[in-house]
Amino acid sequence: MQDTDSASELSERRKALFEPLEPVANINGKRLPAESLLPPPDFDAASYPKGWLIGKKRKLVNVDVVESMRRIAVQEMNRKDREIDGLNEQLEEDARCLEHLQLQLLQEKSKRTEVERENAMLQDHVSMLMSMLQDNEQLGDEDEGDEDPDRP
């Protein structure tokens, strides 16, 4: 009987920890700011339930929950760090590939200009030879017209 009384008293004390210290709405019916619902800063630490403590903004928090959240946050940060490291490695590899491709592009451009230069030079030779050939044909036609038909 006494155990049940002390257990009910303890559960009442625990319930009291989570109840607001003031009414939720003031006289005008407006909601009070959340800070006014928090326990005072000099709240007796001995009356906290085991495994609970006052956290930021004087809110009652479970130590195990806070620790598991911290572990999850650390794991997430480590995962993000690994992901960033992988992306950095990929970025470095892409940079090397881009540099290689830029060198190849530069070589191809120089080859193209060289080929264009050779083509222009060959085109000049062809046009010069064609004009010489036309000149020879014209001279040949004139020579044939000047020749005497009686001559052997």
Short mmCIF file of C-alpha atoms in Angstrom, two decimals:
data_model
loop_
_atom_site.label_atom_id
_atom_site.label_comp_id
_atom_site.label_asym_id
_atom_site.label_seq_id
_atom_site.Cartn_x
_atom_site.Cartn_y
_atom_site.Cartn_z
CA MET A 1 0.00 0.00 0.00
CA GLN A 2 2.79 2.36 0.93
CA ASP A 3 4.70 1.49 -2.26
CA THR A 4 1.72 2.38 -4.42
CA ASP A 5 1.31 5.69 -2.57
CA SER A 6 4.97 6.59 -3.08
CA ALA A 7 4.80 5.46 -6.72
CA SER A 8 1.68 7.54 -7.35
CA GLU A 9 3.32 10.50 -5.58
CA LEU A 10 6.41 10.06 -7.76
CA SER A 11 4.36 9.85 -10.92
CA GLU A 12 2.47 12.99 -9.83
CA ARG A 13 5.82 14.75 -9.35
CA ARG A 14 6.90 13.61 -12.81
CA LYS A 15 3.65 14.81 -14.32
CA ALA A 16 4.13 18.14 -12.60
CA LEU A 17 7.48 18.54 -14.33
CA PHE A 18 5.77 18.60 -17.72
CA GLU A 19 2.85 20.81 -16.79
CA PRO A 20 3.08 24.52 -17.54
CA LEU A 21 3.82 26.70 -14.55
CA GLU A 22 1.26 29.29 -15.61
CA PRO A 23 -2.02 29.04 -17.50
CA VAL A 24 -1.59 28.54 -21.25
CA ALA A 25 -3.77 31.55 -22.08
CA ASN A 26 -3.81 34.84 -20.23
CA ILE A 27 -6.93 36.80 -19.23
CA ASN A 28 -7.42 38.25 -22.73
CA GLY A 29 -7.38 34.76 -24.27
CA LYS A 30 -4.06 35.32 -26.06
CA ARG A 31 -1.45 32.61 -25.94
CA LEU A 32 1.56 33.28 -23.71
CA PRO A 33 5.09 33.15 -25.13
CA ALA A 34 6.85 29.79 -24.78
CA GLU A 35 9.55 31.23 -22.50
CA SER A 36 6.98 31.94 -19.80
CA LEU A 37 6.01 28.24 -19.77
CA LEU A 38 9.55 27.06 -19.00
CA PRO A 39 10.66 26.19 -15.48
CA PRO A 40 12.57 28.91 -13.65
CA PRO A 41 16.39 28.83 -13.89
CA ASP A 42 16.71 27.90 -10.21
CA PHE A 43 14.53 24.82 -10.67
CA ASP A 44 15.66 22.14 -8.20
CA ALA A 45 17.90 19.65 -10.05
CA ALA A 46 17.20 16.97 -7.42
CA SER A 47 13.60 16.85 -8.52
CA TYR A 48 14.45 16.01 -12.13
CA PRO A 49 13.56 12.44 -13.08
CA LYS A 50 16.57 10.17 -13.49
CA GLY A 51 18.13 10.54 -16.94
CA TRP A 52 16.69 14.02 -17.53
CA LEU A 53 18.33 17.40 -17.36
CA ILE A 54 17.71 21.03 -18.19
CA GLY A 55 18.93 21.75 -21.71
CA LYS A 56 19.09 24.88 -23.81
CA LYS A 57 16.32 27.38 -23.20
CA ARG A 58 15.73 25.66 -19.81
CA LYS A 59 13.79 22.80 -21.42
CA LEU A 60 13.71 19.40 -19.76
CA VAL A 61 15.46 16.87 -22.03
CA ASN A 62 16.22 13.17 -21.80
CA VAL A 63 19.96 12.48 -21.57
CA ASP A 64 19.70 9.30 -23.67
CA VAL A 65 17.77 11.10 -26.38
CA VAL A 66 20.30 13.93 -26.45
CA GLU A 67 23.19 11.47 -26.62
CA SER A 68 21.60 9.45 -29.42
CA MET A 69 20.84 12.66 -31.32
CA ARG A 70 24.46 13.73 -30.87
CA ARG A 71 25.67 10.34 -32.15
CA ILE A 72 23.35 10.57 -35.14
CA ALA A 73 24.57 14.10 -35.87
CA VAL A 74 28.21 12.98 -35.67
CA GLN A 75 27.52 10.01 -37.95
CA GLU A 76 25.73 12.29 -40.41
CA MET A 77 28.62 14.78 -40.36
CA ASN A 78 31.11 11.95 -40.96
CA ARG A 79 28.97 10.63 -43.83
CA LYS A 80 28.80 14.13 -45.34
CA ASP A 81 32.58 14.48 -44.92
CA ARG A 82 33.14 11.19 -46.76
CA GLU A 83 30.72 12.30 -49.46
CA ILE A 84 32.54 15.63 -49.80
CA ASP A 85 35.90 13.82 -49.96
CA GLY A 86 34.56 11.57 -52.72
CA LEU A 87 33.24 14.57 -54.62
CA ASN A 88 36.58 16.35 -54.23
CA GLU A 89 38.41 13.31 -55.63
CA GLN A 90 35.96 13.20 -58.54
CA LEU A 91 36.47 16.91 -59.10
CA GLU A 92 40.26 16.49 -59.18
CA GLU A 93 39.92 13.61 -61.65
CA ASP A 94 37.58 15.70 -63.80
CA ALA A 95 40.07 18.58 -63.69
CA ARG A 96 42.88 16.29 -64.90
CA CYS A 97 40.63 14.95 -67.67
CA LEU A 98 39.67 18.50 -68.67
CA GLU A 99 43.32 19.54 -68.78
CA HIS A 100 44.12 16.53 -70.98
CA LEU A 101 41.21 17.36 -73.29
CA GLN A 102 42.33 21.00 -73.52
CA LEU A 103 45.82 19.85 -74.55
CA GLN A 104 44.31 17.56 -77.17
CA LEU A 105 42.14 20.40 -78.44
CA LEU A 106 45.18 22.67 -78.71
CA GLN A 107 47.07 19.99 -80.64
CA GLU A 108 44.11 19.43 -82.96
CA LYS A 109 43.83 23.18 -83.58
CA SER A 110 47.53 23.42 -84.43
CA LYS A 111 47.20 20.40 -86.77
CA ARG A 112 44.19 22.00 -88.43
CA THR A 113 45.98 25.30 -89.00
CA GLU A 114 48.96 23.40 -90.44
CA VAL A 115 46.69 21.41 -92.78
CA GLU A 116 44.89 24.61 -93.82
CA ARG A 117 48.24 26.26 -94.52
CA GLU A 118 49.35 23.27 -96.63
CA ASN A 119 46.01 23.25 -98.46
CA ALA A 120 46.34 26.95 -99.25
CA MET A 121 49.89 26.41 -100.50
CA LEU A 122 48.82 23.45 -102.65
CA GLN A 123 45.86 25.45 -103.97
CA ASP A 124 48.29 28.23 -104.99
CA HIS A 125 50.47 25.64 -106.76
CA VAL A 126 47.46 24.16 -108.52
CA SER A 127 46.20 27.56 -109.66
CA MET A 128 49.73 28.51 -110.79
CA LEU A 129 50.07 25.24 -112.75
CA MET A 130 46.61 25.68 -114.25
CA SER A 131 47.46 29.19 -115.40
CA MET A 132 50.77 27.93 -116.86
CA LEU A 133 48.89 25.15 -118.65
CA GLN A 134 46.36 27.62 -120.04
CA ASP A 135 49.21 29.88 -121.17
CA ASN A 136 50.88 26.92 -122.91
CA GLU A 137 47.62 25.98 -124.62
CA GLN A 138 47.13 29.55 -125.79
CA LEU A 139 50.72 29.70 -127.08
CA GLY A 140 50.24 26.30 -128.73
CA ASP A 141 47.08 27.50 -130.44
CA GLU A 142 48.86 30.63 -131.67
CA ASP A 143 51.81 28.56 -132.93
CA GLU A 144 49.51 26.23 -134.81
CA GLY A 145 47.76 29.19 -136.45
CA ASP A 146 51.08 30.77 -137.53
CA GLU A 147 52.48 27.63 -139.14
CA ASP A 148 52.44 27.32 -142.91
CA PRO A 149 50.22 24.51 -144.10
CA ASP A 150 52.72 23.79 -146.93
CA ARG A 151 55.56 23.09 -144.58
CA PRO A 152 56.07 19.55 -143.56
#
